[in-house]
């Protein structure tokens, strides 16, 4: 087995722009599958709409390309129907946090064993570059031609507050760390969230003087700081930084489908 | 057979369990909430799963997800929730995933009349989701019929791999009546046909499929790494914009219902033989119509009733055959929806009795209307 066994090579080349971070994230995901030796047929891989949504076409498992913002809702039905299987969802910042925000917080609240990877490129890329809940303030997009005035969601804080039991952030500029982190999140029992900071130089960068991938990846690299380094810094030194690492890991809280099996016992039913 | 007193909402829940439904996702909404409550009680007892999702959209999605993973799945709602579910009803049509949607009709539009009956969603049941799509919708009118049509809804969904919409209204949902529940041996259940395991192929949308057949798609975790796609797709389920492939799969989706419409159609013809006037009515309105037919017959008036139980696909041939050149009165708890279908099929204007004020059409209203028509 190699990680390429988790890729539908016959569907390549993919549809993403040259230099897009999604490819890096996809490789981290299939490498994590391979490291854990998960069987393809035991994995459900669900995506929503947007550039991130296209990943389900290329992953060689049970896949489903659903509607905008709702992959977690479909995944919840799948996981409840077959709790023993691995259910993985990949979503974008617009998909997971705007149109799908409600499903995101409630999947976290239930602590259902779904592994969510949010590809955060801070923009709606597929539709031509509109402002998203994570577009930096002052940034120009197709729908903020004079600059964005809206504050951002902090995915990590939101996920922790909503009840996710594994919450982490990494960047496409550190692919090996990303792979290890995704692998770790896959081993967690409960709702896990990995925010993968990514680049869209085509539809965000070009409007903000970051028009090629190297410039944009450098810009990302200048803003990130690993958690262990950040700990030694003064608060004012890191106030504009994106901290990377595992922010929250709760192994005590019970997982939803496990509790559901217990509920079936309370009801006197047979599993 | 045993007799039980239940309201329609509970009847549907019990019938769904008997039909093999093992997954329900829903969201509270009047007047369908008791259906969810009953499912939350019944499902864990048979090892099934009930989940109250965060909204109507999510509950439709979760039901489809469970179905793709191999479970017979259902959701229920009412008007506003039915509107919210429409995008995913279209997704289930597109992916060809079996699922049953119950819509307990209440007064609309918008929040409308939550505690009052209506029949204003019959066109939404047909055309509520965007794009061309096949759909089946059933509208039972009597307690035991609600039970049997619920089972038929699951059978049709599984057989044709398509969403099936079960339409009742607030009156049928909340009226406690005697339901005759058949013994398990007395009902026929349709189980989902899956492709045999171990095939070295992925073209399941066309595999062994002639025009008119439903597809043989694998369930999740069956061993095929199959792709379910919301976009227009090819025979393997992968996105395509190739006009020929898009058109071919759209044709297959339409044909599977179209070709079997005579098996899907079901209607009641009551005292039509010598009738000079035929009432066209469905759901709870048809019960008032039936009572009016009896009263008018006692006066010597020759009146009959054509009651479609299958609303979609529309019973074109049975209606034409049953009515012929006779006078027709279309009665609905809306301002005129199915009447467009009746006029289309009969190619003439018909008399109408519409009401959309939150109250049912009474037998007296029928009698008065028909006296004026005869």
Coordinates of C-alpha atoms in Angstrom, one line a residue, chain B residues 12-343:
Chain B
X12 CA -47.1 7.1 10.1
X13 CA -44.4 6.5 12.7
X14 CA -45.7 3.0 13.4
X15 CA -46.0 2.2 9.7
X16 CA -42.5 3.5 9.1
X17 CA -41.1 1.1 11.7
X18 CA -43.1 -1.8 10.1
X19 CA -41.7 -0.8 6.7
X20 CA -38.2 -1.2 8.0
X21 CA -37.3 2.5 8.6
X22 CA -34.4 2.6 11.0
X23 CA -33.4 6.2 10.8
X24 CA -35.2 9.4 11.4
X25 CA -33.9 12.9 11.4
X26 CA -36.2 15.8 12.1
X27 CA -36.7 19.3 13.5
X28 CA -39.7 20.4 15.6
X29 CA -42.5 22.0 13.6
X30 CA -46.3 22.1 14.0
X31 CA -48.3 20.2 13.0
X32 CA -45.9 17.3 12.4
X33 CA -44.0 17.2 15.8
X34 CA -45.8 14.2 17.2
X35 CA -44.5 12.1 14.4
X36 CA -40.9 12.9 15.5
X37 CA -41.8 12.3 19.1
X38 CA -43.2 8.8 18.3
X39 CA -40.2 8.0 16.2
X40 CA -37.9 9.0 19.1
X41 CA -39.8 6.5 21.2
X42 CA -40.0 3.7 18.7
X43 CA -36.6 3.7 16.9
X44 CA -34.2 2.9 19.8
X45 CA -36.4 0.0 20.8
X46 CA -35.7 -1.6 17.4
X47 CA -32.0 -0.6 17.4
X48 CA -32.7 2.3 15.1
X49 CA -31.5 5.9 15.3
X50 CA -33.5 9.0 15.9
X51 CA -31.8 12.4 15.8
X52 CA -33.2 15.9 16.2
X53 CA -31.0 17.9 14.0
X54 CA -30.1 21.6 14.3
X55 CA -32.5 22.6 11.5
X56 CA -34.8 21.3 8.7
X57 CA -32.0 21.4 6.1
X58 CA -29.7 19.3 8.3
X59 CA -32.4 16.8 9.0
X60 CA -33.0 16.2 5.3
X61 CA -29.3 15.8 4.8
X62 CA -28.8 13.4 7.7
X63 CA -31.7 11.2 6.4
X64 CA -30.0 11.1 3.0
X65 CA -26.6 10.3 4.6
X66 CA -28.1 7.4 6.6
X67 CA -29.8 6.1 3.4
X68 CA -26.5 6.1 1.5
X69 CA -25.1 4.1 4.4
X70 CA -27.8 1.5 3.9
X71 CA -30.7 2.4 6.2
X72 CA -34.3 3.1 5.3
X73 CA -34.6 6.7 6.3
X74 CA -37.3 9.3 6.8
X75 CA -37.9 12.9 7.8
X76 CA -41.1 14.8 8.5
X77 CA -42.0 18.4 8.5
X78 CA -44.6 21.0 7.5
X79 CA -44.9 23.9 5.0
X80 CA -42.0 26.2 6.0
X81 CA -39.7 23.2 6.8
X82 CA -40.8 21.6 3.5
X83 CA -39.5 24.7 1.7
X84 CA -36.2 24.4 3.6
X85 CA -35.7 20.8 2.6
X86 CA -36.2 21.3 -1.1
X87 CA -32.5 21.7 -2.0
X88 CA -31.7 18.3 -0.5
X89 CA -34.8 16.7 -2.0
X90 CA -33.3 17.7 -5.3
X91 CA -30.0 16.2 -4.3
X92 CA -31.6 12.9 -3.5
X93 CA -33.3 13.0 -6.9
X94 CA -30.0 13.7 -8.5
X95 CA -27.9 11.1 -6.6
X96 CA -30.8 8.7 -6.8
X97 CA -31.0 8.0 -3.1
X98 CA -34.1 6.5 -1.5
X99 CA -35.7 8.6 1.2
X100 CA -39.2 9.3 2.5
X101 CA -40.3 12.9 3.3
X102 CA -43.6 13.4 5.2
X103 CA -45.2 16.9 4.8
X104 CA -48.1 17.6 7.1
X105 CA -49.7 20.5 5.2
X106 CA -50.7 23.6 7.1
X107 CA -51.8 27.1 6.0
X108 CA -49.3 29.1 4.1
X109 CA -47.5 31.0 2.6
X110 CA -44.7 31.8 5.1
X111 CA -45.4 30.8 8.7
X112 CA -49.1 31.1 7.8
X113 CA -51.4 29.0 9.9
X114 CA -49.4 26.5 11.9
X115 CA -52.3 24.8 13.6
X116 CA -54.7 24.8 10.7
X117 CA -55.0 22.5 7.7
X118 CA -54.3 23.3 4.0
X119 CA -53.4 21.6 0.8
X120 CA -51.2 24.4 -0.5
X121 CA -48.0 22.3 -0.9
X122 CA -49.1 19.9 -3.7
X123 CA -47.3 21.8 -6.4
X124 CA -44.3 22.4 -4.1
X125 CA -44.2 18.6 -3.7
X126 CA -43.9 18.3 -7.5
X127 CA -41.8 21.4 -8.4
X128 CA -40.4 22.6 -5.1
X129 CA -36.8 21.9 -5.8
X130 CA -35.0 23.5 -8.7
X131 CA -34.4 21.8 -12.0
X132 CA -36.1 18.9 -13.8
X133 CA -36.5 15.9 -11.6
X134 CA -38.7 12.9 -11.1
X135 CA -40.9 12.7 -8.0
X136 CA -43.5 10.5 -6.3
X137 CA -46.1 12.0 -4.0
X138 CA -48.8 10.1 -2.2
X139 CA -51.9 11.7 -0.4
X140 CA -53.8 9.2 1.7
X141 CA -57.1 10.2 3.2
X142 CA -58.2 7.5 5.7
X143 CA -56.4 6.2 8.9
X144 CA -55.7 2.7 7.7
X145 CA -54.8 4.1 4.3
X146 CA -52.3 6.4 5.9
X147 CA -50.6 3.3 7.4
X148 CA -50.6 1.4 4.2
X149 CA -49.4 4.3 2.0
X150 CA -46.6 5.0 4.4
X151 CA -45.4 1.4 3.8
X152 CA -45.9 2.0 0.1
X153 CA -43.9 5.2 0.3
X154 CA -40.9 3.2 1.6
X155 CA -41.4 0.5 -1.0
X156 CA -41.5 2.9 -3.8
X157 CA -38.5 4.9 -2.5
X158 CA -36.4 1.8 -2.2
X159 CA -37.5 0.3 -5.5
X160 CA -37.0 3.4 -7.6
X161 CA -34.2 5.0 -5.6
X162 CA -36.0 8.3 -5.4
X163 CA -37.4 10.6 -2.8
X164 CA -41.1 9.8 -2.0
X165 CA -43.2 12.5 -0.5
X166 CA -46.1 11.6 1.8
X167 CA -48.6 14.4 2.0
X168 CA -51.2 14.6 4.8
X169 CA -52.6 17.7 6.5
X170 CA -53.2 19.0 10.0
X171 CA -56.6 17.3 10.2
X172 CA -55.3 13.8 9.3
X173 CA -52.3 14.3 11.5
X174 CA -54.2 15.2 14.6
X175 CA -57.5 13.3 14.4
X176 CA -57.6 10.2 16.6
X177 CA -59.1 7.4 14.6
X178 CA -59.2 3.6 14.4
X179 CA -56.3 2.2 12.4
X180 CA -56.4 -1.4 11.3
X181 CA -52.8 -2.5 11.6
X182 CA -51.9 -5.5 9.5
X183 CA -49.7 -8.3 10.9
X184 CA -46.1 -8.3 9.7
X185 CA -46.9 -11.2 7.3
X186 CA -49.7 -9.3 5.7
X187 CA -47.5 -6.6 4.2
X188 CA -45.0 -6.8 1.4
X189 CA -41.7 -5.0 1.9
X190 CA -39.4 -3.9 -0.9
X191 CA -35.7 -4.2 -0.1
X192 CA -33.1 -2.2 -1.8
X193 CA -31.4 -4.0 -4.7
X194 CA -27.6 -3.7 -4.6
X195 CA -25.0 -4.6 -7.2
X196 CA -23.3 -7.9 -6.5
X197 CA -20.0 -7.6 -4.6
X198 CA -16.7 -8.0 -6.3
X199 CA -17.4 -6.4 -9.7
X200 CA -14.4 -4.6 -11.2
X201 CA -16.4 -1.5 -12.3
X202 CA -17.8 1.8 -11.1
X203 CA -20.3 2.7 -13.8
X204 CA -23.2 1.8 -11.6
X205 CA -25.5 4.5 -12.9
X206 CA -25.8 2.6 -16.2
X207 CA -24.7 -0.9 -15.1
X208 CA -27.4 -3.5 -16.2
X209 CA -29.8 -0.6 -16.6
X210 CA -32.2 -0.2 -19.4
X211 CA -34.2 3.0 -19.9
X212 CA -37.0 2.7 -17.4
X213 CA -35.0 0.8 -14.7
X214 CA -33.8 2.3 -11.5
X215 CA -30.0 2.1 -11.0
X216 CA -28.2 -0.6 -9.1
X217 CA -26.0 1.6 -6.9
X218 CA -23.8 0.3 -4.1
X219 CA -24.3 1.4 -0.5
X220 CA -21.5 3.1 1.3
X221 CA -19.0 0.6 2.9
X222 CA -20.2 -2.2 0.5
X223 CA -16.7 -2.5 -0.9
X224 CA -17.0 -0.2 -3.8
X225 CA -15.3 3.2 -3.5
X226 CA -18.3 4.8 -5.2
X227 CA -18.9 8.5 -5.6
X228 CA -22.2 10.1 -4.9
X229 CA -22.4 13.4 -6.7
X230 CA -24.7 16.4 -6.4
X231 CA -23.4 17.9 -9.7
X232 CA -24.5 16.6 -13.0
X233 CA -22.6 13.3 -13.3
X234 CA -21.5 10.5 -15.6
X235 CA -22.2 6.8 -15.4
X236 CA -19.6 6.5 -12.6
X237 CA -21.0 9.4 -10.6
X238 CA -18.2 11.8 -11.5
X239 CA -19.0 15.4 -12.4
X240 CA -19.4 16.1 -16.1
X241 CA -20.7 18.9 -18.4
X242 CA -20.7 16.7 -21.5
X243 CA -24.2 17.5 -22.9
X244 CA -24.8 13.9 -24.1
X245 CA -24.0 12.3 -20.7
X246 CA -25.9 15.0 -18.8
X247 CA -29.0 14.4 -21.0
X248 CA -28.7 10.6 -20.9
X249 CA -28.6 10.4 -17.1
X250 CA -31.5 13.0 -16.8
X251 CA -33.5 10.8 -19.2
X252 CA -32.8 7.7 -17.1
X253 CA -33.9 9.5 -14.0
X254 CA -37.2 10.6 -15.6
X255 CA -37.8 7.3 -17.3
X256 CA -37.6 5.1 -14.2
X257 CA -40.8 6.8 -12.8
X258 CA -42.5 7.5 -16.2
X259 CA -42.2 3.9 -17.4
X260 CA -43.7 2.5 -14.1
X261 CA -46.3 5.2 -13.6
X262 CA -49.2 2.7 -14.0
X263 CA -47.9 0.7 -11.1
X264 CA -47.4 3.8 -9.0
X265 CA -50.8 5.3 -9.8
X266 CA -53.5 4.5 -7.2
X267 CA -56.9 6.1 -6.9
X268 CA -60.4 5.5 -5.6
X269 CA -63.4 5.8 -7.9
X270 CA -66.6 6.1 -5.8
X271 CA -70.1 5.8 -7.4
X272 CA -68.8 7.0 -10.8
X273 CA -70.7 4.6 -13.0
X274 CA -73.9 6.6 -13.5
X275 CA -72.6 9.9 -12.1
X276 CA -73.4 13.1 -14.0
X277 CA -70.9 15.1 -12.0
X278 CA -67.5 13.8 -10.8
X279 CA -65.8 15.5 -7.8
X280 CA -62.0 15.5 -8.0
X281 CA -60.6 15.7 -4.5
X282 CA -57.7 14.2 -2.5
X283 CA -56.6 13.9 1.1
X284 CA -59.0 15.0 3.9
X285 CA -61.1 17.1 1.4
X286 CA -62.0 13.9 -0.3
X287 CA -63.6 12.6 2.9
X288 CA -66.0 15.6 3.0
X289 CA -66.6 15.0 -0.7
X290 CA -67.5 11.4 -0.1
X291 CA -69.9 12.4 2.6
X292 CA -71.5 14.9 0.2
X293 CA -71.8 12.3 -2.5
X294 CA -73.7 10.1 0.0
X295 CA -76.0 12.9 1.0
X296 CA -76.7 14.0 -2.6
X297 CA -77.3 10.5 -3.7
X298 CA -79.9 10.2 -1.0
X299 CA -81.6 13.1 -2.7
X300 CA -81.4 11.4 -6.0
X301 CA -78.5 13.5 -7.5
X302 CA -76.1 11.5 -9.6
X303 CA -72.7 12.4 -8.2
X304 CA -69.5 10.5 -7.8
X305 CA -65.9 11.0 -6.6
X306 CA -62.5 10.5 -8.2
X307 CA -59.9 10.5 -5.5
X308 CA -56.2 10.2 -6.5
X309 CA -54.1 8.6 -3.8
X310 CA -51.0 9.0 -6.0
X311 CA -50.7 12.8 -6.7
X312 CA -47.4 12.6 -8.6
X313 CA -46.9 11.3 -11.2
X314 CA -50.3 12.8 -12.0
X315 CA -52.9 10.1 -12.8
X316 CA -53.4 11.3 -16.4
X317 CA -54.9 8.1 -17.9
X318 CA -57.1 7.0 -15.0
X319 CA -58.6 10.5 -14.6
X320 CA -59.3 10.7 -18.4
X321 CA -60.9 7.2 -18.3
X322 CA -62.9 7.8 -15.2
X323 CA -64.3 11.2 -16.1
X324 CA -64.9 11.1 -19.9
X325 CA -67.1 14.0 -21.0
X326 CA -68.8 14.4 -17.6
X327 CA -69.0 17.5 -15.5
X328 CA -66.1 17.9 -13.1
X329 CA -65.8 19.7 -9.8
X330 CA -62.3 20.1 -8.5
X331 CA -62.1 20.8 -4.7
X332 CA -59.0 21.7 -2.8
X333 CA -57.9 23.4 0.4
X334 CA -56.0 26.0 -1.6
X335 CA -56.7 28.6 -4.2
X336 CA -56.4 26.2 -7.1
X337 CA -53.3 24.0 -7.7
X338 CA -54.1 20.5 -8.9
X339 CA -56.9 22.0 -10.9
X340 CA -54.3 23.1 -13.5
X341 CA -53.3 19.4 -13.9
X342 CA -57.0 18.3 -14.2
X343 CA -57.7 21.0 -16.8

